[in-house]
mmCIF file of C-alpha atoms and ligand atoms in Angstrom:
data_model
loop_
_atom_site.group_PDB
_atom_site.id
_atom_site.type_symbol
_atom_site.label_atom_id
_atom_site.label_comp_id
_atom_site.label_asym_id
_atom_site.label_seq_id
_atom_site.Cartn_x
_atom_site.Cartn_y
_atom_site.Cartn_z
ATOM 1 C CA MET A 1 -0.332 -31.206 -12.069
ATOM 2 C CA LYS A 2 -2.093 -27.832 -12.037
ATOM 3 C CA LYS A 3 -4.736 -29.193 -9.692
ATOM 4 C CA ILE A 4 -2.068 -30.220 -7.223
ATOM 5 C CA ILE A 5 -0.468 -26.804 -7.528
ATOM 6 C CA LYS A 6 -3.764 -25.195 -6.598
ATOM 7 C CA ASN A 7 -4.087 -27.354 -3.525
ATOM 8 C CA CYS A 8 -0.607 -26.436 -2.355
ATOM 9 C CA PHE A 9 -0.894 -22.660 -2.537
ATOM 10 C CA SER A 10 -3.818 -20.819 -3.834
ATOM 11 C CA LEU A 11 -4.842 -17.267 -3.261
ATOM 12 C CA ARG A 12 -7.602 -15.479 -5.050
ATOM 13 C CA GLY A 13 -6.718 -11.941 -4.054
ATOM 14 C CA ARG A 14 -9.537 -12.150 -1.568
ATOM 15 C CA SER A 15 -9.475 -9.786 1.331
ATOM 16 C CA SER A 16 -10.858 -10.657 4.707
ATOM 17 C CA MET A 17 -13.504 -7.955 4.384
ATOM 18 C CA GLY A 18 -16.806 -9.647 3.772
ATOM 19 C CA GLY A 19 -15.223 -12.032 1.289
ATOM 20 C CA ARG A 20 -14.934 -9.238 -1.259
ATOM 21 C CA LEU A 21 -12.901 -10.245 -4.262
ATOM 22 C CA VAL A 22 -10.354 -7.462 -4.483
ATOM 23 C CA GLY A 23 -7.500 -8.827 -6.446
ATOM 24 C CA ALA A 24 -6.814 -11.013 -9.364
ATOM 25 C CA THR A 25 -6.344 -14.699 -8.880
ATOM 26 C CA LEU A 26 -2.924 -15.643 -7.656
ATOM 27 C CA VAL A 27 -1.740 -19.195 -7.444
ATOM 28 C CA LEU A 28 1.793 -19.953 -6.404
ATOM 29 C CA ALA A 29 3.370 -23.337 -6.444
ATOM 30 C CA MET A 30 6.483 -25.298 -5.905
ATOM 31 C CA MET A 31 8.285 -27.257 -8.523
ATOM 32 C CA ALA A 32 7.005 -30.590 -9.683
ATOM 33 C CA GLY A 33 9.410 -32.646 -7.561
ATOM 34 C CA VAL A 34 8.058 -31.071 -4.429
ATOM 35 C CA ILE A 35 4.469 -31.283 -5.523
ATOM 36 C CA THR A 36 4.623 -35.042 -5.960
ATOM 37 C CA THR A 37 5.579 -35.361 -2.305
ATOM 38 C CA GLY A 38 2.331 -33.680 -1.295
ATOM 39 C CA CYS A 39 3.681 -30.142 -1.000
ATOM 40 C CA ALA A 40 6.412 -31.141 1.408
ATOM 41 C CA GLY A 41 9.264 -28.662 1.719
ATOM 42 C CA LYS A 42 10.258 -25.671 3.762
ATOM 43 C CA GLY A 43 7.424 -24.153 5.723
ATOM 44 C CA THR A 44 5.639 -27.476 6.034
ATOM 45 C CA LYS A 45 5.704 -29.753 9.057
ATOM 46 C CA SER A 46 9.070 -31.148 8.000
ATOM 47 C CA GLU A 47 11.202 -28.058 7.440
ATOM 48 C CA GLU A 48 11.138 -24.543 8.771
ATOM 49 C CA ILE A 49 11.313 -21.358 6.726
ATOM 50 C CA LYS A 50 12.700 -18.182 8.114
ATOM 51 C CA ILE A 51 11.325 -14.942 6.664
ATOM 52 C CA GLY A 52 12.983 -11.574 7.267
ATOM 53 C CA VAL A 53 10.729 -8.518 7.151
ATOM 54 C CA VAL A 54 12.209 -5.025 7.104
ATOM 55 C CA VAL A 55 10.113 -1.857 6.996
ATOM 56 C CA TYR A 56 11.249 1.672 6.218
ATOM 57 C CA ASP A 57 9.572 3.130 9.307
ATOM 58 C CA GLU A 58 7.798 1.046 11.916
ATOM 59 C CA TYR A 59 5.581 3.994 12.849
ATOM 60 C CA ASP A 60 4.026 4.378 9.398
ATOM 61 C CA THR A 61 0.331 3.657 9.925
ATOM 62 C CA PHE A 62 -0.442 1.894 6.664
ATOM 63 C CA VAL A 63 2.752 -0.171 6.591
ATOM 64 C CA SER A 64 2.319 -1.302 10.188
ATOM 65 C CA GLN A 65 -1.306 -2.316 9.552
ATOM 66 C CA LEU A 66 -0.134 -4.250 6.481
ATOM 67 C CA ILE A 67 2.461 -6.071 8.597
ATOM 68 C CA ASP A 68 -0.214 -6.857 11.226
ATOM 69 C CA VAL A 69 -2.225 -8.573 8.507
ATOM 70 C CA PHE A 70 0.870 -10.435 7.268
ATOM 71 C CA MET A 71 1.584 -11.657 10.825
ATOM 72 C CA GLU A 72 -2.029 -12.837 11.207
ATOM 73 C CA ASP A 73 -1.599 -14.852 8.003
ATOM 74 C CA VAL A 74 1.647 -16.301 9.364
ATOM 75 C CA SER A 75 -0.186 -17.384 12.548
ATOM 76 C CA GLU A 76 -2.865 -19.040 10.447
ATOM 77 C CA LYS A 77 -0.265 -20.965 8.437
ATOM 78 C CA LYS A 78 1.402 -22.048 11.677
ATOM 79 C CA GLN A 79 -1.906 -23.315 13.038
ATOM 80 C CA GLU A 80 -2.230 -25.350 9.860
ATOM 81 C CA GLY A 81 1.129 -26.948 10.706
ATOM 82 C CA SER A 82 3.659 -24.885 8.748
ATOM 83 C CA LYS A 83 6.900 -24.066 10.503
ATOM 84 C CA ILE A 84 7.607 -20.407 9.871
ATOM 85 C CA THR A 85 9.616 -17.918 11.840
ATOM 86 C CA VAL A 86 9.605 -14.219 11.086
ATOM 87 C CA GLU A 87 12.414 -11.826 12.019
ATOM 88 C CA ARG A 88 11.262 -8.199 11.892
ATOM 89 C CA ARG A 89 13.220 -4.964 11.723
ATOM 90 C CA GLY A 90 12.296 -1.284 11.419
ATOM 91 C CA SER A 91 14.845 0.929 9.626
ATOM 92 C CA ALA A 92 13.796 4.274 11.190
ATOM 93 C CA GLY A 93 14.031 6.041 7.834
ATOM 94 C CA SER A 94 17.698 5.209 7.182
ATOM 95 C CA GLN A 95 18.771 3.281 4.087
ATOM 96 C CA ILE A 96 22.181 2.638 5.647
ATOM 97 C CA THR A 97 20.531 1.033 8.659
ATOM 98 C CA GLN A 98 18.292 -0.991 6.375
ATOM 99 C CA ASN A 99 21.246 -2.294 4.344
ATOM 100 C CA GLN A 100 22.891 -3.476 7.586
ATOM 101 C CA GLN A 101 19.670 -5.082 8.779
ATOM 102 C CA VAL A 102 19.310 -7.028 5.542
ATOM 103 C CA ASP A 103 22.930 -8.220 5.872
ATOM 104 C CA GLU A 104 22.239 -9.390 9.431
ATOM 105 C CA LEU A 105 19.088 -11.207 8.376
ATOM 106 C CA ILE A 106 20.947 -12.979 5.585
ATOM 107 C CA LYS A 107 23.663 -14.006 8.051
ATOM 108 C CA ALA A 108 20.986 -15.155 10.488
ATOM 109 C CA GLY A 109 19.840 -17.673 7.876
ATOM 110 C CA CYS A 110 16.682 -16.105 6.444
ATOM 111 C CA ASP A 111 15.423 -18.024 3.418
ATOM 112 C CA VAL A 112 13.697 -14.954 1.965
ATOM 113 C CA ILE A 113 13.546 -11.263 2.887
ATOM 114 C CA CYS A 114 10.592 -8.914 2.422
ATOM 115 C CA VAL A 115 11.886 -5.362 2.087
ATOM 116 C CA ASN A 116 9.991 -2.091 2.312
ATOM 117 C CA LEU A 117 12.783 0.137 0.986
ATOM 118 C CA VAL A 118 13.644 3.406 2.692
ATOM 119 C CA ASP A 119 14.935 4.897 -0.542
ATOM 120 C CA ARG A 120 13.250 3.221 -3.457
ATOM 121 C CA THR A 121 15.987 4.439 -5.810
ATOM 122 C CA ASP A 122 18.759 2.836 -3.779
ATOM 123 C CA PRO A 123 18.285 -0.940 -3.473
ATOM 124 C CA ALA A 124 21.743 -1.774 -4.899
ATOM 125 C CA MET A 125 23.443 -2.942 -1.679
ATOM 126 C CA ILE A 126 20.474 -5.077 -0.714
ATOM 127 C CA ILE A 127 20.302 -6.708 -4.125
ATOM 128 C CA GLU A 128 24.044 -7.338 -4.120
ATOM 129 C CA ALA A 129 24.033 -8.947 -0.669
ATOM 130 C CA ALA A 130 20.971 -11.064 -1.462
ATOM 131 C CA ARG A 131 22.370 -12.219 -4.764
ATOM 132 C CA ALA A 132 25.726 -13.152 -3.199
ATOM 133 C CA ALA A 133 23.927 -15.317 -0.642
ATOM 134 C CA ASP A 134 21.259 -16.511 -3.130
ATOM 135 C CA VAL A 135 18.429 -15.279 -0.894
ATOM 136 C CA PRO A 136 15.347 -14.059 -2.801
ATOM 137 C CA VAL A 137 13.895 -10.636 -1.984
ATOM 138 C CA ILE A 138 10.288 -9.494 -2.145
ATOM 139 C CA PHE A 139 10.124 -5.708 -2.203
ATOM 140 C CA PHE A 140 6.794 -4.259 -1.162
ATOM 141 C CA ASN A 141 4.865 -0.974 -0.985
ATOM 142 C CA ARG A 142 7.791 1.249 -2.004
ATOM 143 C CA GLU A 143 8.449 0.424 -5.600
ATOM 144 C CA LEU A 144 11.975 0.203 -6.951
ATOM 145 C CA VAL A 145 12.639 1.167 -10.564
ATOM 146 C CA ASN A 146 12.211 -1.693 -12.940
ATOM 147 C CA GLN A 147 15.872 -1.899 -14.056
ATOM 148 C CA ASP A 148 16.696 -2.771 -10.445
ATOM 149 C CA LEU A 149 13.887 -5.293 -10.143
ATOM 150 C CA TYR A 150 15.019 -6.985 -13.334
ATOM 151 C CA SER A 151 18.673 -7.037 -12.326
ATOM 152 C CA TRP A 152 18.297 -10.526 -10.820
ATOM 153 C CA ASP A 153 15.645 -13.176 -11.334
ATOM 154 C CA ARG A 154 14.949 -13.773 -7.616
ATOM 155 C CA LEU A 155 13.548 -10.277 -6.991
ATOM 156 C CA TYR A 156 9.808 -9.540 -6.811
ATOM 157 C CA TYR A 157 7.498 -6.654 -6.030
ATOM 158 C CA VAL A 158 4.154 -6.688 -4.222
ATOM 159 C CA GLY A 159 2.101 -3.506 -4.130
ATOM 160 C CA ALA A 160 -0.911 -1.745 -5.552
ATOM 161 C CA ASP A 161 -1.796 0.179 -8.669
ATOM 162 C CA ALA A 162 -1.002 3.807 -7.806
ATOM 163 C CA TYR A 163 -2.838 5.218 -10.861
ATOM 164 C CA ASP A 164 -5.985 3.545 -9.644
ATOM 165 C CA SER A 165 -5.730 5.285 -6.271
ATOM 166 C CA GLY A 166 -5.369 8.765 -7.805
ATOM 167 C CA ASN A 167 -8.207 8.188 -10.242
ATOM 168 C CA ILE A 168 -10.605 6.885 -7.619
ATOM 169 C CA GLU A 169 -9.805 9.737 -5.231
ATOM 170 C CA GLY A 170 -10.571 12.233 -8.010
ATOM 171 C CA GLN A 171 -13.818 10.431 -8.875
ATOM 172 C CA ILE A 172 -15.028 10.519 -5.272
ATOM 173 C CA ALA A 173 -14.499 14.285 -5.201
ATOM 174 C CA ALA A 174 -15.964 14.923 -8.671
ATOM 175 C CA ASP A 175 -19.111 12.890 -7.940
ATOM 176 C CA ALA A 176 -19.655 14.653 -4.635
ATOM 177 C CA PHE A 177 -19.202 18.047 -6.249
ATOM 178 C CA ARG A 178 -21.778 17.194 -8.898
ATOM 179 C CA ASP A 179 -24.284 15.682 -6.439
ATOM 180 C CA ASN A 180 -23.880 18.358 -3.852
ATOM 181 C CA PRO A 181 -23.657 21.907 -5.243
ATOM 182 C CA SER A 182 -23.165 23.336 -1.739
ATOM 183 C CA MET A 183 -19.568 22.057 -1.913
ATOM 184 C CA ASP A 184 -18.915 24.973 -4.243
ATOM 185 C CA LYS A 185 -18.972 27.493 -1.437
ATOM 186 C CA ASN A 186 -18.285 30.616 -3.469
ATOM 187 C CA LYS A 187 -20.547 29.437 -6.325
ATOM 188 C CA ASP A 188 -17.982 30.102 -9.010
ATOM 189 C CA GLY A 189 -18.535 26.704 -10.655
ATOM 190 C CA LYS A 190 -14.986 25.564 -9.897
ATOM 191 C CA ILE A 191 -13.475 23.393 -7.181
ATOM 192 C CA SER A 192 -10.779 25.278 -5.300
ATOM 193 C CA LEU A 193 -8.533 22.650 -3.815
ATOM 194 C CA VAL A 194 -5.334 21.971 -1.954
ATOM 195 C CA VAL A 195 -3.264 18.774 -2.028
ATOM 196 C CA LEU A 196 -1.413 17.221 0.912
ATOM 197 C CA GLU A 197 1.432 15.217 -0.535
ATOM 198 C CA GLY A 198 3.372 12.216 0.785
ATOM 199 C CA GLU A 199 7.138 11.881 0.642
ATOM 200 C CA PRO A 200 8.816 13.464 -2.372
ATOM 201 C CA GLY A 201 9.977 10.803 -4.821
ATOM 202 C CA HIS A 202 7.569 8.109 -3.563
ATOM 203 C CA GLN A 203 5.760 6.557 -6.533
ATOM 204 C CA ASP A 204 2.374 6.826 -4.808
ATOM 205 C CA ALA A 205 2.827 10.483 -3.869
ATOM 206 C CA ILE A 206 3.847 11.484 -7.390
ATOM 207 C CA ILE A 207 1.067 9.588 -9.152
ATOM 208 C CA ARG A 208 -1.739 10.317 -6.676
ATOM 209 C CA THR A 209 -0.981 14.052 -6.679
ATOM 210 C CA GLU A 210 -1.217 14.221 -10.434
ATOM 211 C CA TYR A 211 -4.066 11.822 -11.133
ATOM 212 C CA SER A 212 -6.466 12.847 -8.373
ATOM 213 C CA VAL A 213 -6.575 16.365 -9.827
ATOM 214 C CA SER A 214 -6.524 15.384 -13.511
ATOM 215 C CA THR A 215 -9.420 12.961 -12.974
ATOM 216 C CA ILE A 216 -11.579 15.797 -11.624
ATOM 217 C CA MET A 217 -10.659 17.934 -14.619
ATOM 218 C CA ASP A 218 -11.281 15.070 -17.066
ATOM 219 C CA SER A 219 -14.762 14.705 -15.619
ATOM 220 C CA GLY A 220 -15.519 18.206 -16.924
ATOM 221 C CA ILE A 221 -15.223 20.109 -13.653
ATOM 222 C CA GLU A 222 -13.037 23.174 -13.551
ATOM 223 C CA VAL A 223 -10.362 23.141 -10.892
ATOM 224 C CA ASP A 224 -8.492 25.899 -9.138
ATOM 225 C CA LYS A 225 -5.450 24.304 -7.460
ATOM 226 C CA LEU A 226 -4.561 26.736 -4.707
ATOM 227 C CA GLU A 227 -1.545 24.921 -3.323
ATOM 228 C CA SER A 228 0.176 21.587 -2.869
ATOM 229 C CA GLY A 229 2.138 20.948 0.333
ATOM 230 C CA ILE A 230 4.398 18.078 1.349
ATOM 231 C CA ALA A 231 3.541 16.421 4.652
ATOM 232 C CA ASN A 232 5.518 13.160 4.239
ATOM 233 C CA TRP A 233 2.531 10.826 4.903
ATOM 234 C CA LYS A 234 2.362 12.138 8.488
ATOM 235 C CA ARG A 235 -0.672 13.266 10.416
ATOM 236 C CA SER A 236 1.112 15.885 12.515
ATOM 237 C CA GLU A 237 2.941 17.399 9.534
ATOM 238 C CA ALA A 238 -0.318 17.542 7.600
ATOM 239 C CA GLN A 239 -2.005 19.308 10.486
ATOM 240 C CA SER A 240 0.589 22.062 10.504
ATOM 241 C CA LYS A 241 0.585 22.340 6.687
ATOM 242 C CA MET A 242 -3.199 22.597 6.769
ATOM 243 C CA GLY A 243 -2.930 25.344 9.381
ATOM 244 C CA GLN A 244 -0.707 27.369 7.061
ATOM 245 C CA MET A 245 -3.098 26.818 4.166
ATOM 246 C CA ILE A 246 -6.135 27.849 6.200
ATOM 247 C CA ASP A 247 -4.309 30.993 7.292
ATOM 248 C CA LYS A 248 -3.613 31.774 3.659
ATOM 249 C CA TYR A 249 -6.842 30.764 1.917
ATOM 250 C CA GLY A 250 -9.446 30.475 4.683
ATOM 251 C CA ASP A 251 -12.895 29.607 3.358
ATOM 252 C CA ASP A 252 -11.685 29.536 -0.237
ATOM 253 C CA ILE A 253 -10.579 25.936 0.256
ATOM 254 C CA GLU A 254 -13.420 23.721 -0.947
ATOM 255 C CA LEU A 255 -11.597 20.420 -1.207
ATOM 256 C CA VAL A 256 -8.571 18.774 0.422
ATOM 257 C CA LEU A 257 -7.067 15.873 -1.517
ATOM 258 C CA ALA A 258 -4.658 14.014 0.738
ATOM 259 C CA ASN A 259 -2.246 11.386 -0.615
ATOM 260 C CA ASN A 260 -3.136 9.159 2.377
ATOM 261 C CA ASP A 261 -5.574 8.868 5.270
ATOM 262 C CA ASP A 262 -3.114 9.951 7.944
ATOM 263 C CA MET A 263 -2.663 13.304 6.220
ATOM 264 C CA ALA A 264 -6.435 13.654 5.666
ATOM 265 C CA LEU A 265 -6.838 13.067 9.410
ATOM 266 C CA GLY A 266 -4.193 15.716 10.091
ATOM 267 C CA ALA A 267 -6.270 18.188 8.060
ATOM 268 C CA ILE A 268 -9.371 17.256 10.062
ATOM 269 C CA ASP A 269 -7.385 17.700 13.307
ATOM 270 C CA GLU A 270 -6.610 21.268 12.263
ATOM 271 C CA TYR A 271 -10.246 22.127 11.509
ATOM 272 C CA GLU A 272 -11.219 20.554 14.838
ATOM 273 C CA SER A 273 -8.605 22.528 16.725
ATOM 274 C CA ARG A 274 -9.979 25.747 15.220
ATOM 275 C CA ASN A 275 -13.535 24.742 16.125
ATOM 276 C CA ILE A 276 -14.602 25.057 12.513
ATOM 277 C CA THR A 277 -17.849 23.145 12.175
ATOM 278 C CA PHE A 278 -18.505 20.428 9.572
ATOM 279 C CA SER A 279 -20.673 22.639 7.383
ATOM 280 C CA LYS A 280 -17.936 25.267 7.124
ATOM 281 C CA ARG A 281 -15.144 22.815 6.296
ATOM 282 C CA PRO A 282 -14.039 21.720 2.852
ATOM 283 C CA ALA A 283 -14.609 18.138 1.721
ATOM 284 C CA ILE A 284 -11.602 16.004 2.689
ATOM 285 C CA VAL A 285 -10.619 12.803 0.867
ATOM 286 C CA GLY A 286 -7.898 10.310 1.797
ATOM 287 C CA ILE A 287 -6.384 7.072 0.558
ATOM 288 C CA ASP A 288 -5.659 3.760 2.391
ATOM 289 C CA GLY A 289 -8.728 2.855 4.415
ATOM 290 C CA THR A 290 -6.738 2.560 7.632
ATOM 291 C CA ARG A 291 -8.830 1.813 10.711
ATOM 292 C CA GLU A 292 -8.785 5.504 11.676
ATOM 293 C CA GLY A 293 -9.494 6.609 8.102
ATOM 294 C CA LEU A 294 -12.525 4.330 7.828
ATOM 295 C CA ALA A 295 -13.837 5.584 11.172
ATOM 296 C CA ALA A 296 -13.587 9.164 9.858
ATOM 297 C CA VAL A 297 -15.536 8.232 6.720
ATOM 298 C CA GLU A 298 -18.167 6.575 8.883
ATOM 299 C CA SER A 299 -18.495 9.631 11.103
ATOM 300 C CA GLY A 300 -18.760 11.924 8.071
ATOM 301 C CA SER A 301 -15.659 13.975 8.849
ATOM 302 C CA MET A 302 -13.985 12.527 5.744
ATOM 303 C CA LEU A 303 -15.900 12.446 2.457
ATOM 304 C CA GLY A 304 -14.269 9.211 1.369
ATOM 305 C CA THR A 305 -11.134 7.157 1.077
ATOM 306 C CA VAL A 306 -9.605 4.724 -1.387
ATOM 307 C CA TYR A 307 -9.007 1.245 -0.029
ATOM 308 C CA ASN A 308 -5.392 0.096 -0.271
ATOM 309 C CA ASP A 309 -5.790 -3.659 -0.055
ATOM 310 C CA LYS A 310 -3.487 -4.579 2.798
ATOM 311 C CA GLU A 311 -5.190 -7.954 3.205
ATOM 312 C CA GLY A 312 -4.449 -8.882 -0.407
ATOM 313 C CA GLN A 313 -0.891 -7.549 -0.273
ATOM 314 C CA GLY A 314 -0.082 -9.211 3.067
ATOM 315 C CA LYS A 315 -1.351 -12.582 1.915
ATOM 316 C CA ALA A 316 0.352 -12.359 -1.490
ATOM 317 C CA MET A 317 3.622 -11.551 0.215
ATOM 318 C CA LEU A 318 3.401 -14.583 2.479
ATOM 319 C CA VAL A 319 2.357 -16.994 -0.257
ATOM 320 C CA LEU A 320 5.092 -15.726 -2.542
ATOM 321 C CA ALA A 321 7.662 -15.830 0.279
ATOM 322 C CA MET A 322 6.818 -19.443 1.074
ATOM 323 C CA ALA A 323 7.072 -20.431 -2.573
ATOM 324 C CA VAL A 324 10.394 -18.742 -3.282
ATOM 325 C CA ALA A 325 12.024 -19.496 0.071
ATOM 326 C CA ASP A 326 12.031 -23.145 -0.701
ATOM 327 C CA GLY A 327 14.865 -22.736 -3.149
ATOM 328 C CA HIS A 328 12.416 -23.515 -5.896
ATOM 329 C CA ASP A 329 11.080 -20.874 -8.133
ATOM 330 C CA ILE A 330 7.531 -20.174 -9.109
ATOM 331 C CA VAL A 331 6.396 -22.411 -11.925
ATOM 332 C CA GLY A 332 6.656 -20.839 -15.331
ATOM 333 C CA ASP A 333 3.008 -21.278 -16.176
ATOM 334 C CA LEU A 334 1.849 -19.478 -13.047
ATOM 335 C CA ASP A 335 0.735 -16.475 -15.049
ATOM 336 C CA GLN A 336 -2.347 -18.192 -16.362
ATOM 337 C CA TYR A 337 -3.723 -18.354 -12.824
ATOM 338 C CA ALA A 338 -2.373 -15.159 -11.475
ATOM 339 C CA ASP A 339 -1.503 -11.570 -11.851
ATOM 340 C CA LEU A 340 2.129 -12.257 -11.179
ATOM 341 C CA MET A 341 2.943 -9.929 -14.010
ATOM 342 C CA ASP A 342 5.999 -10.860 -15.968
ATOM 343 C CA GLY A 343 6.979 -13.237 -13.180
ATOM 344 C CA LYS A 344 7.887 -10.170 -11.115
ATOM 345 C CA TYR A 345 5.028 -7.891 -10.074
ATOM 346 C CA ILE A 346 1.902 -8.441 -8.038
ATOM 347 C CA ARG A 347 -0.315 -5.375 -7.893
ATOM 348 C CA PHE A 348 -3.668 -5.149 -6.189
ATOM 349 C CA PRO A 349 -6.436 -2.807 -7.293
ATOM 350 C CA TYR A 350 -7.817 -0.078 -5.026
ATOM 351 C CA ALA A 351 -11.479 0.430 -4.177
ATOM 352 C CA ARG A 352 -13.728 3.403 -3.571
ATOM 353 C CA VAL A 353 -15.017 3.853 -0.025
ATOM 354 C CA THR A 354 -17.650 6.393 0.964
ATOM 355 C CA ARG A 355 -20.225 6.509 3.708
ATOM 356 C CA ASP A 356 -22.480 4.248 1.585
ATOM 357 C CA ASN A 357 -20.194 1.226 1.719
ATOM 358 C CA VAL A 358 -17.764 1.958 4.556
ATOM 359 C CA SER A 359 -19.346 -0.663 6.819
ATOM 360 C CA ASP A 360 -18.227 -3.407 4.376
ATOM 361 C CA TYR A 361 -14.638 -2.434 5.112
ATOM 362 C CA MET A 362 -14.924 -2.044 8.861
ATOM 363 C CA GLN A 363 -15.508 -5.718 9.597
HETATM 364 C C1 BGC B 1 0.468 4.528 1.740
HETATM 365 C C2 BGC B 1 0.923 5.512 2.770
HETATM 366 C C3 BGC B 1 2.224 5.056 3.367
HETATM 367 C C4 BGC B 1 3.251 4.829 2.280
HETATM 368 C C5 BGC B 1 4.537 4.291 2.849
HETATM 369 C C6 BGC B 1 1.539 4.339 0.703
HETATM 370 O O1 BGC B 1 1.147 3.369 -0.211
HETATM 371 O O2 BGC B 1 -0.699 4.995 1.112
HETATM 372 O O3 BGC B 1 -0.027 5.647 3.784
HETATM 373 O O4 BGC B 1 2.686 6.024 4.271
HETATM 374 O O5 BGC B 1 2.733 3.919 1.337
HETATM 375 O O6 BGC B 1 5.415 3.885 1.863
#
């Protein structure tokens, strides 16, 4: 039976970039009754599945690139003969709007809803509505607290390991500092740094801010944290925050640790606008590996980034959605194939990207 399961749905956490294996093996399957009919069920040629996708802000760079990947995977499945429709909504940063959108999608007959929460501490209305209609929900990217995730058995989470991203960002900076003593501009043997933070309360912002800095310190390098400023994941906000920091600390800033690529790019924008040349700028590190972030690493304006595996997450979301939408649940013994942790969580690892390997990610 396991062989048949593999043939129905199998995903090895493989991203589209050069076939790199980025995630743990994930195999999702339908229940035995379905499997014996050759994987027939919703989403196959016989029956259609309707997937609702709601994002907290349709203008968020990383989230929109993740959804692009998800939609490409949907097109692929359709070409293979699956009948899938996707209804998309953007919540423009309002949890109230998002709650209404989820209600509408349930009423419109969605078999499963993928939700990128606006407020990750406030999923109660969504869970209640989904449970009342018996529609499973896959939360992604913005992680709800685990009491909420465990409040009903048809709730799942797909994301990435935030600790990993903070650690890798810190390692990129620490290695560069060790290999390149000129990064220590004032030669005091310490890295003087500033942090550009994402939204307050977001799991990634909290963890990345702490672990990027502690990893540098754990590597034996002394750190002088000049300031940490919130720029809400946004390039333009980061540019103005960086302006204030440059006015305050000038050349003393030797490193900028940004919680994501968009904010790292905002910092670069500010140095550009002041005509401060590369050699006079601090090292700047981001997280995500968005198209624009990777281009900045390639050009040398960003020291490095940490790849947030949107290919893995997009595919996992679709495979999981197709499995749960069918009214069947994921087989109990799935865990031996997959990192569907505790039948609830799928988390992809991050990867280090510097100029040395950036071309692998740009394909
Ligand atoms: C990404 C950010 C994004 C945020 C949105 C994070 O995982 O790194 O770029 O803005 O998710 O929730």
